[in-house]
mmCIF file of C-alpha atoms in Angstrom:
data_model
loop_
_atom_site.group_PDB
_atom_site.id
_atom_site.type_symbol
_atom_site.label_atom_id
_atom_site.label_comp_id
_atom_site.label_asym_id
_atom_site.label_seq_id
_atom_site.Cartn_x
_atom_site.Cartn_y
_atom_site.Cartn_z
ATOM 1 C CA ILE A 1 0.349 0.548 -0.309
ATOM 2 C CA ASP A 2 3.142 2.376 1.282
ATOM 3 C CA ARG A 3 4.195 1.511 -2.371
ATOM 4 C CA ALA A 4 1.034 1.930 -4.577
ATOM 5 C CA LEU A 5 1.088 5.298 -2.452
ATOM 6 C CA GLU A 6 3.740 6.945 -2.942
ATOM 7 C CA GLN A 7 4.096 6.477 -6.758
ATOM 8 C CA ALA A 8 0.671 7.180 -7.134
ATOM 9 C CA ARG A 9 1.939 10.668 -5.111
ATOM 10 C CA ARG A 10 4.366 10.960 -8.229
ATOM 11 C CA ALA A 11 2.503 10.910 -10.473
ATOM 12 C CA GLN A 12 0.514 13.081 -9.391
ATOM 13 C CA GLU A 13 3.348 16.000 -9.476
ATOM 14 C CA LEU A 14 4.388 14.418 -12.320
ATOM 15 C CA ASP A 15 -0.299 15.790 -13.806
ATOM 16 C CA PRO A 16 -1.156 17.396 -11.267
ATOM 17 C CA THR A 17 -3.926 18.550 -13.846
ATOM 18 C CA SER A 18 -4.625 14.700 -14.170
ATOM 19 C CA GLY A 19 -8.519 14.022 -13.219
ATOM 20 C CA VAL A 20 -7.694 10.152 -12.881
ATOM 21 C CA ILE A 21 -4.417 10.246 -11.641
ATOM 22 C CA ALA A 22 -5.684 13.325 -9.317
ATOM 23 C CA ALA A 23 -8.857 9.915 -8.283
ATOM 24 C CA ASN A 24 -5.808 6.722 -8.336
ATOM 25 C CA LEU A 25 -4.262 9.118 -5.328
ATOM 26 C CA ALA A 26 -7.636 10.093 -3.542
ATOM 27 C CA ASN A 27 -8.144 6.347 -4.434
ATOM 28 C CA ASN A 28 -4.952 5.097 -2.809
ATOM 29 C CA TYR A 29 -5.036 6.998 0.636
ATOM 30 C CA LEU A 30 -8.656 5.662 1.405
ATOM 31 C CA THR A 31 -7.101 2.629 1.477
ATOM 32 C CA LYS A 32 -4.716 3.625 3.484
ATOM 33 C CA GLY A 33 -7.341 5.200 5.414
ATOM 34 C CA ASP A 34 -6.339 9.105 5.236
ATOM 35 C CA ASP A 35 -10.020 10.186 4.932
ATOM 36 C CA GLU A 36 -8.275 14.058 4.937
ATOM 37 C CA GLN A 37 -6.530 13.253 1.989
ATOM 38 C CA ALA A 38 -8.589 10.727 -0.454
ATOM 39 C CA LEU A 39 -11.266 13.284 0.089
ATOM 40 C CA ARG A 40 -8.879 16.494 -0.851
ATOM 41 C CA TYR A 41 -7.811 14.454 -4.094
ATOM 42 C CA GLY A 42 -11.020 12.958 -4.759
ATOM 43 C CA ARG A 43 -12.729 16.791 -4.579
ATOM 44 C CA LEU A 44 -10.059 17.881 -7.000
ATOM 45 C CA ALA A 45 -10.954 14.528 -9.108
ATOM 46 C CA ARG A 46 -13.956 15.503 -8.874
ATOM 47 C CA GLU A 47 -12.511 19.664 -10.349
ATOM 48 C CA LEU A 48 -10.393 18.197 -12.904
ATOM 49 C CA GLY A 49 -13.789 16.542 -14.369
ATOM 50 C CA ASN A 50 -13.354 13.270 -12.877
ATOM 51 C CA THR A 51 -16.939 12.295 -11.343
ATOM 52 C CA LYS A 52 -16.828 8.519 -11.451
ATOM 53 C CA SER A 53 -15.275 8.218 -7.818
ATOM 54 C CA ALA A 54 -15.498 11.468 -6.201
ATOM 55 C CA TYR A 55 -18.622 10.159 -4.271
ATOM 56 C CA GLY A 56 -18.092 7.554 -3.966
ATOM 57 C CA ILE A 57 -15.153 8.597 -2.550
ATOM 58 C CA GLU A 58 -17.395 10.425 -0.681
ATOM 59 C CA THR A 59 -19.888 7.937 0.176
ATOM 60 C CA THR A 60 -16.799 5.235 1.915
ATOM 61 C CA VAL A 61 -15.430 8.424 4.209
ATOM 62 C CA ALA A 62 -18.604 9.350 5.375
ATOM 63 C CA MET A 63 -19.880 6.015 6.574
ATOM 64 C CA ARG A 64 -16.395 5.526 8.319
ATOM 65 C CA ARG A 65 -17.346 8.300 11.089
ATOM 66 C CA GLY A 66 -20.781 8.019 10.777
ATOM 67 C CA GLN A 67 -22.170 10.454 8.932
ATOM 68 C CA TRP A 68 -25.164 9.125 7.629
ATOM 69 C CA ASP A 69 -27.202 11.511 5.598
ATOM 70 C CA GLU A 70 -24.338 12.374 4.055
ATOM 71 C CA ALA A 71 -23.623 9.125 3.042
ATOM 72 C CA ARG A 72 -27.245 9.114 1.669
ATOM 73 C CA ARG A 73 -27.057 11.612 -0.645
ATOM 74 C CA THR A 74 -23.609 10.786 -1.677
ATOM 75 C CA ILE A 75 -24.689 7.494 -2.832
ATOM 76 C CA LEU A 76 -27.016 9.418 -5.076
ATOM 77 C CA LEU A 77 -24.288 11.019 -7.121
ATOM 78 C CA GLN A 78 -22.693 8.356 -8.506
ATOM 79 C CA GLU A 79 -22.028 7.220 -11.317
ATOM 80 C CA THR A 80 -22.247 3.640 -11.290
ATOM 81 C CA VAL A 81 -24.902 3.022 -9.101
ATOM 82 C CA PRO A 82 -27.499 2.196 -12.031
ATOM 83 C CA ALA A 83 -30.572 3.968 -11.279
ATOM 84 C CA GLU A 84 -33.072 0.988 -10.575
ATOM 85 C CA LEU A 85 -30.694 0.305 -8.447
ATOM 86 C CA ARG A 86 -30.703 3.836 -5.735
ATOM 87 C CA GLU A 87 -32.990 2.373 -3.900
ATOM 88 C CA GLU A 88 -31.048 -0.334 -2.920
ATOM 89 C CA ALA A 89 -28.412 2.028 -2.785
ATOM 90 C CA ARG A 90 -30.696 4.343 0.093
ATOM 91 C CA LYS A 91 -31.422 1.112 1.932
ATOM 92 C CA PHE A 92 -27.667 0.196 2.617
ATOM 93 C CA VAL A 93 -26.850 3.166 3.861
ATOM 94 C CA ASP A 94 -29.269 3.028 6.581
ATOM 95 C CA ALA A 95 -28.177 -0.962 6.951
ATOM 96 C CA MET A 96 -24.376 0.251 7.836
ATOM 97 C CA ALA A 97 -25.603 2.944 10.627
ATOM 98 C CA ASP A 98 -28.816 0.241 11.757
ATOM 99 C CA PRO A 99 -27.756 -4.244 11.952
ATOM 100 C CA LYS A 100 -30.773 -4.849 12.148
ATOM 101 C CA LEU A 101 -31.986 -3.602 8.552
ATOM 102 C CA ARG A 102 -29.302 -6.052 7.570
ATOM 103 C CA PRO A 103 -30.576 -9.923 6.987
ATOM 104 C CA GLN A 104 -33.634 -8.389 4.568
ATOM 105 C CA LEU A 105 -31.034 -5.883 2.210
ATOM 106 C CA VAL A 106 -29.341 -8.940 1.570
ATOM 107 C CA ALA A 107 -32.165 -11.251 1.156
ATOM 108 C CA ASP A 108 -33.086 -8.157 -1.991
ATOM 109 C CA MET A 109 -29.787 -7.368 -3.293
ATOM 110 C CA ARG A 110 -29.687 -11.494 -3.691
ATOM 111 C CA ALA A 111 -32.627 -11.523 -5.569
ATOM 112 C CA ILE A 112 -31.649 -8.408 -8.118
ATOM 113 C CA ASP A 113 -32.045 -9.221 -12.347
ATOM 114 C CA PRO A 114 -28.240 -9.636 -12.515
ATOM 115 C CA LYS A 115 -29.085 -7.574 -16.498
ATOM 116 C CA ILE A 116 -28.877 -5.234 -13.535
ATOM 117 C CA SER A 117 -26.037 -5.799 -11.757
ATOM 118 C CA ARG A 118 -24.150 -9.625 -10.920
ATOM 119 C CA GLN A 119 -23.325 -10.947 -7.547
ATOM 120 C CA ILE A 120 -19.929 -10.464 -8.309
ATOM 121 C CA HIS A 121 -20.002 -6.735 -7.852
ATOM 122 C CA LEU A 122 -21.927 -6.248 -5.132
ATOM 123 C CA VAL A 123 -18.400 -8.565 -3.234
ATOM 124 C CA GLN A 124 -17.327 -5.073 -0.948
ATOM 125 C CA PRO A 125 -21.375 -4.008 -0.095
ATOM 126 C CA TYR A 126 -21.469 -7.685 1.145
ATOM 127 C CA VAL A 127 -17.891 -7.693 2.925
ATOM 128 C CA GLN A 128 -19.072 -4.373 4.819
ATOM 129 C CA LEU A 129 -22.578 -5.899 5.303
ATOM 130 C CA GLY A 130 -20.540 -8.543 7.319
ATOM 131 C CA GLN A 131 -21.734 -11.328 5.249
ATOM 132 C CA VAL A 132 -17.084 -12.703 4.321
ATOM 133 C CA ASP A 133 -19.618 -16.310 3.562
ATOM 134 C CA LEU A 134 -21.738 -15.530 1.166
ATOM 135 C CA ALA A 135 -18.526 -13.467 0.237
ATOM 136 C CA TYR A 136 -16.737 -16.265 -0.063
ATOM 137 C CA GLN A 137 -19.331 -18.077 -2.297
ATOM 138 C CA ILE A 138 -19.501 -15.631 -4.836
ATOM 139 C CA MET A 139 -16.631 -15.116 -4.785
ATOM 140 C CA PHE A 140 -15.605 -18.566 -5.552
ATOM 141 C CA ASP A 141 -18.746 -19.648 -8.538
ATOM 142 C CA ALA A 142 -17.592 -17.367 -9.808
ATOM 143 C CA LEU A 143 -13.801 -18.336 -10.411
ATOM 144 C CA ARG A 144 -14.949 -21.912 -11.349
ATOM 145 C CA THR A 145 -16.961 -20.651 -14.434
ATOM 146 C CA ASP A 146 -14.429 -18.729 -15.245
ATOM 147 C CA PRO A 147 -11.132 -17.964 -14.416
ATOM 148 C CA GLN A 148 -10.304 -14.538 -15.103
ATOM 149 C CA SER A 149 -14.110 -13.371 -13.658
ATOM 150 C CA TRP A 150 -12.673 -11.406 -10.669
ATOM 151 C CA GLN A 151 -10.267 -9.051 -13.007
ATOM 152 C CA MET A 152 -13.238 -7.377 -14.831
ATOM 153 C CA HIS A 153 -15.840 -8.045 -11.731
ATOM 154 C CA TRP A 154 -13.891 -7.418 -8.579
ATOM 155 C CA ASP A 155 -11.386 -4.748 -7.615
ATOM 156 C CA MET A 156 -8.897 -6.868 -5.410
ATOM 157 C CA GLY A 157 -7.770 -3.906 -4.206
ATOM 158 C CA GLY A 158 -10.953 -3.698 -1.597
ATOM 159 C CA ALA A 159 -9.660 -6.888 0.821
ATOM 160 C CA TRP A 160 -7.228 -4.383 1.282
ATOM 161 C CA MET A 161 -9.425 -1.907 2.789
ATOM 162 C CA PRO A 162 -9.941 -1.165 6.294
ATOM 163 C CA GLU A 163 -13.521 -2.195 5.194
ATOM 164 C CA GLY A 164 -11.444 -5.668 3.141
ATOM 165 C CA ALA A 165 -10.161 -6.365 6.718
ATOM 166 C CA ALA A 166 -12.300 -9.483 7.051
ATOM 167 C CA PHE A 167 -12.664 -10.428 3.901
ATOM 168 C CA ARG A 168 -8.170 -10.810 4.297
ATOM 169 C CA ARG A 169 -8.394 -12.469 7.979
ATOM 170 C CA ASP A 170 -10.388 -15.002 6.362
ATOM 171 C CA PRO A 171 -8.175 -18.016 6.368
ATOM 172 C CA ARG A 172 -10.072 -18.933 2.798
ATOM 173 C CA PHE A 173 -8.078 -15.640 1.229
ATOM 174 C CA ALA A 174 -5.057 -18.213 0.976
ATOM 175 C CA ASP A 175 -6.918 -20.178 -1.384
ATOM 176 C CA PHE A 176 -8.224 -17.558 -2.788
ATOM 177 C CA ALA A 177 -5.801 -16.082 -3.728
ATOM 178 C CA GLY A 178 -3.953 -19.371 -4.465
ATOM 179 C CA ARG A 179 -6.478 -19.282 -7.325
ATOM 180 C CA ILE A 180 -6.472 -16.270 -9.246
ATOM 181 C CA GLY A 181 -2.231 -16.624 -8.853
ATOM 182 C CA MET A 182 -1.795 -14.485 -6.651
ATOM 183 C CA LEU A 183 0.032 -16.186 -4.488
ATOM 184 C CA ASP A 184 2.262 -17.028 -6.739
ATOM 185 C CA TYR A 185 3.340 -13.921 -7.201
ATOM 186 C CA TRP A 186 3.462 -12.848 -3.279
ATOM 187 C CA LYS A 187 5.786 -15.968 -3.056
ATOM 188 C CA GLN A 188 8.736 -14.212 -6.084
ATOM 189 C CA TYR A 189 8.230 -10.601 -5.315
ATOM 190 C CA GLY A 190 7.146 -10.142 -1.942
ATOM 191 C CA PHE A 191 3.609 -10.563 -0.183
ATOM 192 C CA PRO A 192 2.191 -7.333 0.687
ATOM 193 C CA ASP A 193 0.890 -5.887 3.722
ATOM 194 C CA SER A 194 -0.475 -6.747 5.863
ATOM 195 C CA CYS A 195 0.513 -10.428 4.847
ATOM 196 C CA ARG A 196 2.945 -12.150 5.042
ATOM 197 C CA ALA A 197 3.750 -15.982 4.575
ATOM 198 C CA GLY A 198 1.749 -18.754 7.147
ATOM 199 C CA ASP A 199 3.266 -21.431 9.242
ATOM 200 C CA THR A 200 -0.352 -23.706 8.160
ATOM 201 C CA THR A 201 -0.490 -22.241 5.569
ATOM 202 C CA PRO A 202 -0.266 -20.286 2.266
ATOM 203 C CA VAL A 203 -0.703 -16.647 3.186
ATOM 204 C CA VAL A 204 -2.048 -14.737 7.010
ATOM 205 C CA CYS A 205 -3.031 -10.852 6.621
ATOM 206 C CA SER A 206 -3.363 -8.889 9.528
#
């Protein structure tokens, strides 16, 4: 994470007019847990014309801070949220604020028409809702169908965000990393932040 952040900073210094680079830097800060810097560069990205991810950053920070009204406002501004799922997006924030609402929301999410959103696109929200078992079920099912599907439909960087801690700490993470080829890569080039080779498992993450 630190190395990626360093590279993102350098890229932004070389081209401070790029909204794409500013958004990348913002997401690196978000992953690191530096919310103020994430907001700063997310807003800069929006000012530079890249609106695709800026409101997602603001939503995540608002939920981290328990600013639920702000989260409800910004989640509906995200360009990546289909019009058909705007109500579910609002309910997602409600369920993050009130865990009693989560079972019904998860049931509703499971019933979403795959033409609107495939289940693999919902892995990160499921993890945030505490549904780690379901997240792994979806990922492993997708890998059995198409071993490369995760590359197109899921950002693995989410596993290193604070919200992804339960996912990466799970013993199944080693199996998942092995199936997508990351484990061999890590053995050759070094394990990512918060991860190391385990005594009884190929990788252990904290």
